[in-house]
Amino acid sequence: MGLRPVPPHCDRSLMKHLETRLIHTRRDRLGRVTVNPPVERASTVLFDTEDALYGPKPTYGRMGLTVHRELEAAMCELEGATYTRLAANGLQACTLAIASCVRAGDHLLFPDSSYGPTARFCERRLPAMGVKTDRYDPRIGAGIADLIQENTKAIFLESPGSLTFEVSDTPAIVEVAKARGIRTIMDNTWGAGLHHQPLALGVDLSAQALTKYPAGHSDAFGGAVMTRDNAMAGRLEALAEDWGISLAPDDAYLCVRGLRTLKTRLKAHEAAGLAISEWLESRPEVAEVLNPALPSHPDHAIWQRDFSGSNGLFGIVLNPVPEGGLERFFEAMHLFSMGFSWGGFESLIIPCDHQLTRMQGSWTETRSGPLLRIHIGLEAVDDLVADLTAGLKAMTGS
């Protein structure tokens, strides 16, 4: 299992900052002369002896080779972990993390604001495996104690929540869970490891979709689960091997390459996302901007306490829209495209009402108009503002 590797001759005092460690992690230890790791497209690994064939090193390509080891090491640095298990995508990482904590007869709690496919796994697949699940209000905090049952074994978190961007009081939930011996898991894709470190807050497992900001160019898939707990590392390892979970070497390479520039890109996404969020707050067509980095966000204080930054992904709730207004809005824009996923260099915007499956009495029943999710890419802010202006004018017919 992958304990955090440190090049033997590297002086850690020269790598005080995370962005430095992400660039220099592991390369010198491998003794190669190329900047980037080799991509070994291999199923079969050859050995000279029977002992080596059945030895502890990776004996089959599915277990990962050089580029996978480098990505694991970089993810350990990013999340402050001692072990990383790679997966083919973010959903697989989340389901691997969840399934490693529960078995038939157990109970799991997950937030009402979870990523839709994760919620689907919890409500469709886990019951088929004999695991009972219940949703909870993502703002419940220490009140989650009232939902814990005798057989509750894990609590899943996603902060901010998918589409609606509620920020959970993670330390309060972790305190309740630890007092009862319950495992905690967080989908940390929005925080990307750079702006949020759940393991430092006491969470047992942190999962990410590397597809988003770590890869950063909308051309690769990947997932990862990180932990500091040796027992959980063993359970992740065993379950991933039993389920045959792996990451393709070319995707692993693109994720490694993306991590080297993560901080530079994320700072640009953050600055542009905040600028456009503030501009949208001033627009009469917009009822609410769902960005935790804004002082107007109801969870801003928790976000300031637990996060070190934001990014380009947030939501907006529009005021009531005239008939046909949304269609005119999307048709009038040229820089913003409709498309799933996010984290790349291009700006995206999607309507979200079709995706929402929330508990009765949740905020979705009281909002004023359509919910949109926006990802701000790396284009010039002025150009994006002009594009949104054209869309909003077309929407209202002004």
mmCIF file of C-alpha atoms in Angstrom:
data_model
loop_
_atom_site.group_PDB
_atom_site.id
_atom_site.type_symbol
_atom_site.label_atom_id
_atom_site.label_comp_id
_atom_site.label_asym_id
_atom_site.label_seq_id
_atom_site.Cartn_x
_atom_site.Cartn_y
_atom_site.Cartn_z
ATOM 1 C CA MET A 1 0.000 0.000 0.000
ATOM 2 C CA GLY A 2 1.143 3.482 -0.862
ATOM 3 C CA LEU A 3 2.615 5.374 2.038
ATOM 4 C CA ARG A 4 3.550 8.902 1.063
ATOM 5 C CA PRO A 5 6.862 8.683 -0.850
ATOM 6 C CA VAL A 6 9.610 11.254 -0.393
ATOM 7 C CA PRO A 7 12.644 11.393 -2.721
ATOM 8 C CA PRO A 8 15.577 10.282 -0.536
ATOM 9 C CA HIS A 9 17.886 13.205 -1.249
ATOM 10 C CA CYS A 10 15.247 15.954 -1.312
ATOM 11 C CA ASP A 11 15.348 18.424 1.566
ATOM 12 C CA ARG A 12 11.742 18.889 2.685
ATOM 13 C CA SER A 13 12.649 22.313 4.057
ATOM 14 C CA LEU A 14 13.014 23.443 0.442
ATOM 15 C CA MET A 15 9.427 22.377 -0.298
ATOM 16 C CA LYS A 16 7.411 24.325 2.254
ATOM 17 C CA HIS A 17 4.559 25.037 -0.135
ATOM 18 C CA LEU A 18 2.110 22.557 -1.594
ATOM 19 C CA GLU A 19 2.472 23.799 -5.166
ATOM 20 C CA THR A 20 6.205 23.038 -4.949
ATOM 21 C CA ARG A 21 5.607 19.533 -3.632
ATOM 22 C CA LEU A 22 3.049 18.811 -6.355
ATOM 23 C CA ILE A 23 5.691 19.604 -8.971
ATOM 24 C CA HIS A 24 8.586 17.699 -7.388
ATOM 25 C CA THR A 25 6.826 14.758 -5.738
ATOM 26 C CA ARG A 26 8.521 11.425 -6.406
ATOM 27 C CA ARG A 27 10.303 12.337 -9.680
ATOM 28 C CA ASP A 28 13.854 12.293 -8.264
ATOM 29 C CA ARG A 29 13.276 9.025 -6.424
ATOM 30 C CA LEU A 30 12.497 7.271 -9.690
ATOM 31 C CA GLY A 31 15.949 8.105 -11.047
ATOM 32 C CA ARG A 32 14.698 9.055 -14.502
ATOM 33 C CA VAL A 33 15.868 11.923 -16.666
ATOM 34 C CA THR A 34 12.493 12.957 -18.125
ATOM 35 C CA VAL A 35 10.346 15.594 -16.473
ATOM 36 C CA ASN A 36 7.124 13.602 -16.873
ATOM 37 C CA PRO A 37 6.614 9.961 -15.899
ATOM 38 C CA PRO A 38 6.530 7.260 -18.563
ATOM 39 C CA VAL A 39 3.156 5.947 -19.687
ATOM 40 C CA GLU A 40 3.337 2.158 -19.723
ATOM 41 C CA ARG A 41 0.375 0.784 -21.654
ATOM 42 C CA ALA A 42 0.629 -2.755 -20.416
ATOM 43 C CA SER A 43 -1.530 -5.564 -19.180
ATOM 44 C CA THR A 44 1.299 -8.099 -18.833
ATOM 45 C CA VAL A 45 4.327 -7.431 -16.624
ATOM 46 C CA LEU A 46 7.313 -9.746 -17.197
ATOM 47 C CA PHE A 47 9.457 -11.330 -14.456
ATOM 48 C CA ASP A 48 12.581 -13.506 -14.371
ATOM 49 C CA THR A 49 11.756 -15.666 -11.346
ATOM 50 C CA GLU A 50 8.754 -17.274 -9.698
ATOM 51 C CA ASP A 51 9.437 -15.338 -6.495
ATOM 52 C CA ALA A 52 9.286 -12.074 -8.419
ATOM 53 C CA LEU A 53 6.154 -13.168 -10.295
ATOM 54 C CA TYR A 54 4.305 -13.696 -7.017
ATOM 55 C CA GLY A 55 6.108 -10.948 -5.127
ATOM 56 C CA PRO A 56 4.766 -7.794 -3.521
ATOM 57 C CA LYS A 57 5.382 -5.469 -6.495
ATOM 58 C CA PRO A 58 2.640 -4.846 -9.068
ATOM 59 C CA THR A 59 2.420 -8.060 -11.033
ATOM 60 C CA TYR A 60 -0.302 -7.025 -13.478
ATOM 61 C CA GLY A 61 -1.027 -3.812 -15.344
ATOM 62 C CA ARG A 62 -4.416 -3.354 -13.689
ATOM 63 C CA MET A 63 -2.594 -2.713 -10.415
ATOM 64 C CA GLY A 64 -0.897 0.341 -11.899
ATOM 65 C CA LEU A 65 2.647 1.088 -12.963
ATOM 66 C CA THR A 66 4.991 4.091 -12.868
ATOM 67 C CA VAL A 67 2.545 6.852 -13.742
ATOM 68 C CA HIS A 68 -0.011 5.510 -11.258
ATOM 69 C CA ARG A 69 2.528 5.525 -8.437
ATOM 70 C CA GLU A 70 3.387 9.132 -9.226
ATOM 71 C CA LEU A 71 -0.273 10.161 -9.260
ATOM 72 C CA GLU A 72 -0.877 8.385 -5.948
ATOM 73 C CA ALA A 73 2.078 10.211 -4.407
ATOM 74 C CA ALA A 74 0.872 13.574 -5.687
ATOM 75 C CA MET A 75 -2.649 12.970 -4.357
ATOM 76 C CA CYS A 76 -1.209 12.090 -0.945
ATOM 77 C CA GLU A 77 0.590 15.436 -0.947
ATOM 78 C CA LEU A 78 -2.510 17.285 -2.118
ATOM 79 C CA GLU A 79 -4.852 15.856 0.522
ATOM 80 C CA GLY A 80 -2.378 15.318 3.360
ATOM 81 C CA ALA A 81 -2.926 11.559 3.152
ATOM 82 C CA THR A 82 -0.731 8.506 3.624
ATOM 83 C CA TYR A 83 -2.594 6.296 1.153
ATOM 84 C CA THR A 84 -4.364 6.855 -2.165
ATOM 85 C CA ARG A 85 -6.413 4.408 -4.198
ATOM 86 C CA LEU A 86 -7.118 5.389 -7.800
ATOM 87 C CA ALA A 87 -10.376 4.765 -9.645
ATOM 88 C CA ALA A 88 -11.648 5.216 -13.172
ATOM 89 C CA ASN A 89 -13.805 8.257 -12.343
ATOM 90 C CA GLY A 90 -15.180 10.305 -9.471
ATOM 91 C CA LEU A 91 -18.384 8.320 -9.041
ATOM 92 C CA GLN A 92 -16.390 5.109 -8.774
ATOM 93 C CA ALA A 93 -14.153 6.734 -6.156
ATOM 94 C CA CYS A 94 -17.159 7.785 -4.071
ATOM 95 C CA THR A 95 -18.865 4.406 -4.312
ATOM 96 C CA LEU A 96 -15.613 2.600 -3.479
ATOM 97 C CA ALA A 97 -15.192 4.779 -0.396
ATOM 98 C CA ILE A 98 -18.770 4.217 0.728
ATOM 99 C CA ALA A 99 -18.762 0.469 0.106
ATOM 100 C CA SER A 100 -15.514 0.053 2.046
ATOM 101 C CA CYS A 101 -17.306 1.303 5.171
ATOM 102 C CA VAL A 102 -20.576 -0.667 5.083
ATOM 103 C CA ARG A 103 -21.843 -4.191 4.640
ATOM 104 C CA ALA A 104 -25.199 -5.977 4.736
ATOM 105 C CA GLY A 105 -27.205 -4.988 7.795
ATOM 106 C CA ASP A 106 -25.552 -1.568 8.169
ATOM 107 C CA HIS A 107 -27.019 1.924 7.874
ATOM 108 C CA LEU A 108 -25.585 4.931 6.006
ATOM 109 C CA LEU A 109 -26.465 8.637 6.181
ATOM 110 C CA PHE A 110 -25.861 10.872 3.164
ATOM 111 C CA PRO A 111 -26.685 14.539 2.469
ATOM 112 C CA ASP A 112 -29.762 15.608 0.547
ATOM 113 C CA SER A 113 -27.460 17.734 -1.638
ATOM 114 C CA SER A 114 -25.311 14.818 -2.856
ATOM 115 C CA TYR A 115 -24.197 14.493 -6.457
ATOM 116 C CA GLY A 116 -27.081 12.775 -8.239
ATOM 117 C CA PRO A 117 -25.279 9.549 -9.257
ATOM 118 C CA THR A 118 -23.890 9.174 -5.725
ATOM 119 C CA ALA A 119 -27.386 9.534 -4.283
ATOM 120 C CA ARG A 120 -28.631 6.998 -6.836
ATOM 121 C CA PHE A 121 -25.958 4.515 -5.693
ATOM 122 C CA CYS A 122 -27.000 5.047 -2.082
ATOM 123 C CA GLU A 123 -30.714 4.609 -2.764
ATOM 124 C CA ARG A 124 -30.669 1.982 -5.536
ATOM 125 C CA ARG A 125 -27.545 -0.139 -5.221
ATOM 126 C CA LEU A 126 -26.849 -0.132 -1.473
ATOM 127 C CA PRO A 127 -30.323 -1.450 -0.529
ATOM 128 C CA ALA A 128 -29.738 -4.302 -3.000
ATOM 129 C CA MET A 129 -26.582 -5.030 -0.991
ATOM 130 C CA GLY A 130 -28.531 -5.066 2.276
ATOM 131 C CA VAL A 131 -27.532 -1.571 3.430
ATOM 132 C CA LYS A 132 -30.218 0.869 4.628
ATOM 133 C CA THR A 133 -29.741 4.545 3.766
ATOM 134 C CA ASP A 134 -31.309 7.847 4.791
ATOM 135 C CA ARG A 135 -30.845 11.418 3.588
ATOM 136 C CA TYR A 136 -30.068 14.312 5.910
ATOM 137 C CA ASP A 137 -30.201 18.096 5.645
ATOM 138 C CA PRO A 138 -26.667 19.190 4.621
ATOM 139 C CA ARG A 139 -26.867 22.017 7.186
ATOM 140 C CA ILE A 140 -27.780 19.684 10.065
ATOM 141 C CA GLY A 141 -24.389 19.913 11.825
ATOM 142 C CA ALA A 142 -24.326 18.273 15.253
ATOM 143 C CA GLY A 143 -28.041 17.592 14.893
ATOM 144 C CA ILE A 144 -27.082 14.538 12.871
ATOM 145 C CA ALA A 145 -26.852 12.737 16.219
ATOM 146 C CA ASP A 146 -30.648 12.469 16.171
ATOM 147 C CA LEU A 147 -30.542 10.442 12.934
ATOM 148 C CA ILE A 148 -27.979 7.885 14.032
ATOM 149 C CA GLN A 149 -29.255 4.344 14.488
ATOM 150 C CA GLU A 150 -27.702 1.393 16.278
ATOM 151 C CA ASN A 151 -26.433 0.026 12.955
ATOM 152 C CA THR A 152 -25.200 3.341 11.473
ATOM 153 C CA LYS A 153 -21.646 2.677 10.271
ATOM 154 C CA ALA A 154 -20.879 5.608 7.968
ATOM 155 C CA ILE A 155 -21.808 9.207 7.222
ATOM 156 C CA PHE A 156 -21.185 10.566 3.753
ATOM 157 C CA LEU A 157 -20.603 14.301 3.220
ATOM 158 C CA GLU A 158 -20.354 16.515 0.152
ATOM 159 C CA SER A 159 -19.440 20.117 0.873
ATOM 160 C CA PRO A 160 -20.429 22.331 -0.807
ATOM 161 C CA GLY A 161 -23.431 20.350 -1.963
ATOM 162 C CA SER A 162 -23.924 19.492 -5.608
ATOM 163 C CA LEU A 163 -25.981 22.072 -7.548
ATOM 164 C CA THR A 164 -27.176 23.930 -4.437
ATOM 165 C CA PHE A 165 -23.839 24.615 -2.694
ATOM 166 C CA GLU A 166 -24.733 24.236 0.980
ATOM 167 C CA VAL A 167 -21.624 24.045 3.189
ATOM 168 C CA SER A 168 -21.728 21.409 5.917
ATOM 169 C CA ASP A 169 -20.402 21.904 9.429
ATOM 170 C CA THR A 170 -17.944 19.087 8.927
ATOM 171 C CA PRO A 171 -16.148 19.296 12.310
ATOM 172 C CA ALA A 172 -19.491 19.054 14.138
ATOM 173 C CA ILE A 173 -20.546 15.992 12.138
ATOM 174 C CA VAL A 174 -17.118 14.374 12.574
ATOM 175 C CA GLU A 175 -17.235 14.911 16.340
ATOM 176 C CA VAL A 176 -20.586 13.137 16.578
ATOM 177 C CA ALA A 177 -19.388 10.316 14.337
ATOM 178 C CA LYS A 178 -16.100 9.709 16.155
ATOM 179 C CA ALA A 179 -17.838 9.560 19.517
ATOM 180 C CA ARG A 180 -19.892 6.662 18.163
ATOM 181 C CA GLY A 181 -17.221 4.875 16.123
ATOM 182 C CA ILE A 182 -18.833 5.833 12.802
ATOM 183 C CA ARG A 183 -16.735 6.369 9.669
ATOM 184 C CA THR A 184 -16.980 9.629 7.729
ATOM 185 C CA ILE A 185 -16.443 10.070 3.984
ATOM 186 C CA MET A 186 -16.373 13.298 1.982
ATOM 187 C CA ASP A 187 -16.657 14.051 -1.709
ATOM 188 C CA ASN A 188 -13.982 16.760 -1.893
ATOM 189 C CA THR A 189 -14.185 17.452 -5.626
ATOM 190 C CA TRP A 190 -15.187 21.129 -5.221
ATOM 191 C CA GLY A 191 -12.386 21.816 -2.729
ATOM 192 C CA ALA A 192 -9.947 19.903 -4.972
ATOM 193 C CA GLY A 193 -7.625 19.204 -2.032
ATOM 194 C CA LEU A 194 -5.976 22.568 -2.542
ATOM 195 C CA HIS A 195 -8.750 24.645 -0.955
ATOM 196 C CA HIS A 196 -10.187 22.054 1.403
ATOM 197 C CA GLN A 197 -8.554 19.214 3.341
ATOM 198 C CA PRO A 198 -11.193 16.993 4.969
ATOM 199 C CA LEU A 199 -8.642 14.607 6.483
ATOM 200 C CA ALA A 200 -7.231 17.481 8.526
ATOM 201 C CA LEU A 201 -10.768 18.057 9.868
ATOM 202 C CA GLY A 202 -10.962 14.440 11.036
ATOM 203 C CA VAL A 203 -12.792 12.894 8.074
ATOM 204 C CA ASP A 204 -11.721 9.278 7.513
ATOM 205 C CA LEU A 205 -11.896 9.129 3.705
ATOM 206 C CA SER A 206 -11.681 11.911 1.140
ATOM 207 C CA ALA A 207 -12.755 11.209 -2.443
ATOM 208 C CA GLN A 208 -12.256 13.311 -5.556
ATOM 209 C CA ALA A 209 -13.245 13.285 -9.193
ATOM 210 C CA LEU A 210 -9.850 13.893 -10.791
ATOM 211 C CA THR A 211 -11.851 14.506 -13.966
ATOM 212 C CA LYS A 212 -12.521 18.036 -12.738
ATOM 213 C CA TYR A 213 -9.784 20.451 -11.573
ATOM 214 C CA PRO A 214 -6.870 18.001 -11.189
ATOM 215 C CA ALA A 215 -7.058 16.958 -14.865
ATOM 216 C CA GLY A 216 -8.320 20.417 -15.711
ATOM 217 C CA HIS A 217 -8.754 20.204 -19.480
ATOM 218 C CA SER A 218 -12.012 18.274 -20.013
ATOM 219 C CA ASP A 219 -10.180 15.408 -21.708
ATOM 220 C CA ALA A 220 -9.629 12.752 -19.032
ATOM 221 C CA PHE A 221 -11.430 10.741 -16.393
ATOM 222 C CA GLY A 222 -10.137 9.781 -12.984
ATOM 223 C CA GLY A 223 -11.027 9.314 -9.344
ATOM 224 C CA ALA A 224 -9.140 8.883 -6.091
ATOM 225 C CA VAL A 225 -9.815 7.988 -2.460
ATOM 226 C CA MET A 226 -7.393 9.206 0.204
ATOM 227 C CA THR A 227 -6.959 8.312 3.868
ATOM 228 C CA ARG A 228 -4.551 8.507 6.809
ATOM 229 C CA ASP A 229 -6.021 5.388 8.439
ATOM 230 C CA ASN A 230 -4.072 2.164 7.822
ATOM 231 C CA ALA A 231 -7.099 -0.015 8.519
ATOM 232 C CA MET A 232 -9.199 1.904 5.994
ATOM 233 C CA ALA A 233 -6.350 1.750 3.486
ATOM 234 C CA GLY A 234 -6.416 -2.029 3.761
ATOM 235 C CA ARG A 235 -10.177 -2.150 3.245
ATOM 236 C CA LEU A 236 -9.964 0.131 0.220
ATOM 237 C CA GLU A 237 -7.165 -1.972 -1.232
ATOM 238 C CA ALA A 238 -9.047 -5.231 -0.800
ATOM 239 C CA LEU A 239 -12.359 -3.928 -2.152
ATOM 240 C CA ALA A 240 -10.752 -2.258 -5.167
ATOM 241 C CA GLU A 241 -8.969 -5.512 -6.010
ATOM 242 C CA ASP A 242 -12.167 -7.538 -5.543
ATOM 243 C CA TRP A 243 -14.128 -5.185 -7.811
ATOM 244 C CA GLY A 244 -11.332 -4.857 -10.376
ATOM 245 C CA ILE A 245 -11.131 -1.066 -10.044
ATOM 246 C CA SER A 246 -8.336 0.589 -11.989
ATOM 247 C CA LEU A 247 -7.385 3.759 -13.864
ATOM 248 C CA ALA A 248 -6.134 3.763 -17.457
ATOM 249 C CA PRO A 249 -2.480 4.874 -17.771
ATOM 250 C CA ASP A 250 -3.206 7.666 -20.252
ATOM 251 C CA ASP A 251 -5.819 9.171 -17.921
ATOM 252 C CA ALA A 252 -3.419 8.819 -14.993
ATOM 253 C CA TYR A 253 -0.787 10.699 -16.995
ATOM 254 C CA LEU A 254 -3.183 13.555 -17.807
ATOM 255 C CA CYS A 255 -4.161 13.811 -14.133
ATOM 256 C CA VAL A 256 -0.504 13.955 -13.046
ATOM 257 C CA ARG A 257 0.196 16.634 -15.626
ATOM 258 C CA GLY A 258 -2.820 18.646 -14.514
ATOM 259 C CA LEU A 259 -1.826 18.518 -10.857
ATOM 260 C CA ARG A 260 1.463 20.275 -11.634
ATOM 261 C CA THR A 261 -0.442 23.433 -12.619
ATOM 262 C CA LEU A 262 -3.428 23.033 -10.302
ATOM 263 C CA LYS A 263 -2.757 26.013 -8.054
ATOM 264 C CA THR A 264 -2.066 28.408 -10.936
ATOM 265 C CA ARG A 265 -5.244 27.403 -12.739
ATOM 266 C CA LEU A 266 -7.410 27.290 -9.639
ATOM 267 C CA LYS A 267 -6.382 30.822 -8.621
ATOM 268 C CA ALA A 268 -7.553 32.057 -12.023
ATOM 269 C CA HIS A 269 -10.848 30.144 -11.798
ATOM 270 C CA GLU A 270 -11.378 31.494 -8.275
ATOM 271 C CA ALA A 271 -10.738 35.141 -9.171
ATOM 272 C CA ALA A 272 -12.954 35.041 -12.241
ATOM 273 C CA GLY A 273 -15.666 33.065 -10.456
ATOM 274 C CA LEU A 274 -15.816 35.563 -7.615
ATOM 275 C CA ALA A 275 -15.856 38.556 -9.982
ATOM 276 C CA ILE A 276 -18.738 37.163 -12.017
ATOM 277 C CA SER A 277 -20.606 36.035 -8.883
ATOM 278 C CA GLU A 278 -20.460 39.588 -7.554
ATOM 279 C CA TRP A 279 -21.603 40.975 -10.905
ATOM 280 C CA LEU A 280 -24.524 38.525 -11.058
ATOM 281 C CA GLU A 281 -25.635 39.603 -7.571
ATOM 282 C CA SER A 282 -26.227 43.091 -9.005
ATOM 283 C CA ARG A 283 -28.417 41.882 -11.864
ATOM 284 C CA PRO A 284 -32.201 42.291 -11.481
ATOM 285 C CA GLU A 285 -32.805 38.965 -13.271
ATOM 286 C CA VAL A 286 -30.967 37.059 -10.514
ATOM 287 C CA ALA A 287 -32.660 36.230 -7.217
ATOM 288 C CA GLU A 288 -29.698 34.535 -5.526
ATOM 289 C CA VAL A 289 -26.089 33.586 -6.235
ATOM 290 C CA LEU A 290 -25.112 30.277 -4.601
ATOM 291 C CA ASN A 291 -21.396 30.817 -4.059
ATOM 292 C CA PRO A 292 -20.065 30.148 -0.522
ATOM 293 C CA ALA A 293 -17.241 32.656 -1.095
ATOM 294 C CA LEU A 294 -19.784 35.513 -1.138
ATOM 295 C CA PRO A 295 -20.572 37.189 2.202
ATOM 296 C CA SER A 296 -24.264 36.925 1.276
ATOM 297 C CA HIS A 297 -24.145 33.122 1.282
ATOM 298 C CA PRO A 298 -25.795 31.708 4.442
ATOM 299 C CA ASP A 299 -22.837 29.368 5.063
ATOM 300 C CA HIS A 300 -20.103 31.910 4.348
ATOM 301 C CA ALA A 301 -18.743 31.855 7.912
ATOM 302 C CA ILE A 302 -18.359 28.056 7.883
ATOM 303 C CA TRP A 303 -16.732 28.243 4.454
ATOM 304 C CA GLN A 304 -14.233 30.832 5.732
ATOM 305 C CA ARG A 305 -13.380 28.618 8.690
ATOM 306 C CA ASP A 306 -12.933 25.332 6.815
ATOM 307 C CA PHE A 307 -11.826 26.345 3.300
ATOM 308 C CA SER A 308 -8.814 28.310 2.067
ATOM 309 C CA GLY A 309 -10.362 29.354 -1.252
ATOM 310 C CA SER A 310 -13.080 28.848 -3.829
ATOM 311 C CA ASN A 311 -13.187 28.125 -7.548
ATOM 312 C CA GLY A 312 -15.224 28.784 -10.674
ATOM 313 C CA LEU A 313 -18.235 26.579 -9.894
ATOM 314 C CA PHE A 314 -21.391 28.033 -8.348
ATOM 315 C CA GLY A 315 -25.139 28.266 -8.880
ATOM 316 C CA ILE A 316 -27.694 30.993 -9.426
ATOM 317 C CA VAL A 317 -31.424 31.127 -8.886
ATOM 318 C CA LEU A 318 -33.200 33.352 -11.374
ATOM 319 C CA ASN A 319 -36.240 35.458 -10.706
ATOM 320 C CA PRO A 320 -39.382 34.267 -12.533
ATOM 321 C CA VAL A 321 -38.590 33.932 -16.229
ATOM 322 C CA PRO A 322 -41.005 34.809 -19.076
ATOM 323 C CA GLU A 323 -42.257 31.929 -21.213
ATOM 324 C CA GLY A 324 -39.497 30.859 -23.598
ATOM 325 C CA GLY A 325 -37.009 33.037 -21.732
ATOM 326 C CA LEU A 326 -34.541 30.260 -20.845
ATOM 327 C CA GLU A 327 -34.398 29.091 -24.445
ATOM 328 C CA ARG A 328 -33.616 32.645 -25.580
ATOM 329 C CA PHE A 329 -31.027 32.960 -22.803
ATOM 330 C CA PHE A 330 -29.021 29.946 -23.940
ATOM 331 C CA GLU A 331 -29.383 30.715 -27.645
ATOM 332 C CA ALA A 332 -28.034 34.253 -27.227
ATOM 333 C CA MET A 333 -24.741 33.196 -25.653
ATOM 334 C CA HIS A 334 -21.678 32.116 -27.616
ATOM 335 C CA LEU A 335 -18.915 31.669 -25.015
ATOM 336 C CA PHE A 336 -20.932 29.721 -22.459
ATOM 337 C CA SER A 337 -21.914 26.237 -23.627
ATOM 338 C CA MET A 338 -24.255 23.685 -22.103
ATOM 339 C CA GLY A 339 -22.398 20.557 -21.031
ATOM 340 C CA PHE A 340 -22.013 18.277 -18.041
ATOM 341 C CA SER A 341 -18.859 18.089 -15.934
ATOM 342 C CA TRP A 342 -16.724 21.119 -15.117
ATOM 343 C CA GLY A 343 -13.197 22.097 -14.098
ATOM 344 C CA GLY A 344 -11.849 22.674 -17.601
ATOM 345 C CA PHE A 345 -10.644 25.827 -19.311
ATOM 346 C CA GLU A 346 -14.014 26.552 -20.939
ATOM 347 C CA SER A 347 -17.055 28.187 -19.334
ATOM 348 C CA LEU A 348 -20.233 26.146 -18.997
ATOM 349 C CA ILE A 349 -23.793 26.760 -17.864
ATOM 350 C CA ILE A 350 -26.618 24.255 -17.447
ATOM 351 C CA PRO A 351 -30.235 24.305 -16.218
ATOM 352 C CA CYS A 352 -30.516 22.046 -13.164
ATOM 353 C CA ASP A 353 -34.201 21.653 -12.354
ATOM 354 C CA HIS A 354 -34.360 18.279 -14.129
ATOM 355 C CA GLN A 355 -31.576 16.926 -11.918
ATOM 356 C CA LEU A 356 -32.948 17.902 -8.517
ATOM 357 C CA THR A 357 -34.307 15.124 -6.325
ATOM 358 C CA ARG A 358 -34.661 16.595 -2.868
ATOM 359 C CA MET A 359 -36.481 15.852 0.358
ATOM 360 C CA GLN A 360 -39.930 17.304 0.909
ATOM 361 C CA GLY A 361 -39.708 20.780 2.429
ATOM 362 C CA SER A 362 -36.238 21.510 1.079
ATOM 363 C CA TRP A 363 -35.258 24.884 -0.340
ATOM 364 C CA THR A 364 -36.236 23.832 -3.864
ATOM 365 C CA GLU A 365 -39.909 24.271 -3.005
ATOM 366 C CA THR A 366 -39.555 27.931 -2.038
ATOM 367 C CA ARG A 367 -37.135 29.326 -4.633
ATOM 368 C CA SER A 368 -38.380 31.947 -7.034
ATOM 369 C CA GLY A 369 -37.242 30.717 -10.440
ATOM 370 C CA PRO A 370 -35.007 28.304 -12.381
ATOM 371 C CA LEU A 371 -31.743 27.001 -10.936
ATOM 372 C CA LEU A 372 -28.640 27.215 -13.132
ATOM 373 C CA ARG A 373 -25.138 25.898 -12.493
ATOM 374 C CA ILE A 374 -22.230 27.914 -13.860
ATOM 375 C CA HIS A 375 -18.591 27.017 -14.306
ATOM 376 C CA ILE A 376 -16.290 29.949 -15.033
ATOM 377 C CA GLY A 377 -13.387 28.906 -17.211
ATOM 378 C CA LEU A 378 -10.180 30.735 -18.084
ATOM 379 C CA GLU A 379 -11.580 33.244 -20.582
ATOM 380 C CA ALA A 380 -11.353 36.986 -19.914
ATOM 381 C CA VAL A 381 -13.929 38.106 -17.351
ATOM 382 C CA ASP A 382 -15.090 41.038 -19.488
ATOM 383 C CA ASP A 383 -15.843 38.712 -22.392
ATOM 384 C CA LEU A 384 -17.840 36.374 -20.161
ATOM 385 C CA VAL A 385 -19.788 39.262 -18.629
ATOM 386 C CA ALA A 386 -20.676 40.511 -22.108
ATOM 387 C CA ASP A 387 -21.868 37.034 -23.078
ATOM 388 C CA LEU A 388 -24.024 36.687 -19.960
ATOM 389 C CA THR A 389 -25.396 40.201 -20.489
ATOM 390 C CA ALA A 390 -26.524 39.255 -23.971
ATOM 391 C CA GLY A 391 -28.195 36.128 -22.625
ATOM 392 C CA LEU A 392 -30.006 37.933 -19.797
ATOM 393 C CA LYS A 393 -31.248 40.660 -22.153
ATOM 394 C CA ALA A 394 -32.547 38.081 -24.593
ATOM 395 C CA MET A 395 -34.226 36.204 -21.743
ATOM 396 C CA THR A 396 -36.236 39.214 -20.603
ATOM 397 C CA GLY A 397 -36.729 40.723 -24.068
ATOM 398 C CA SER A 398 -35.105 43.990 -22.980
#
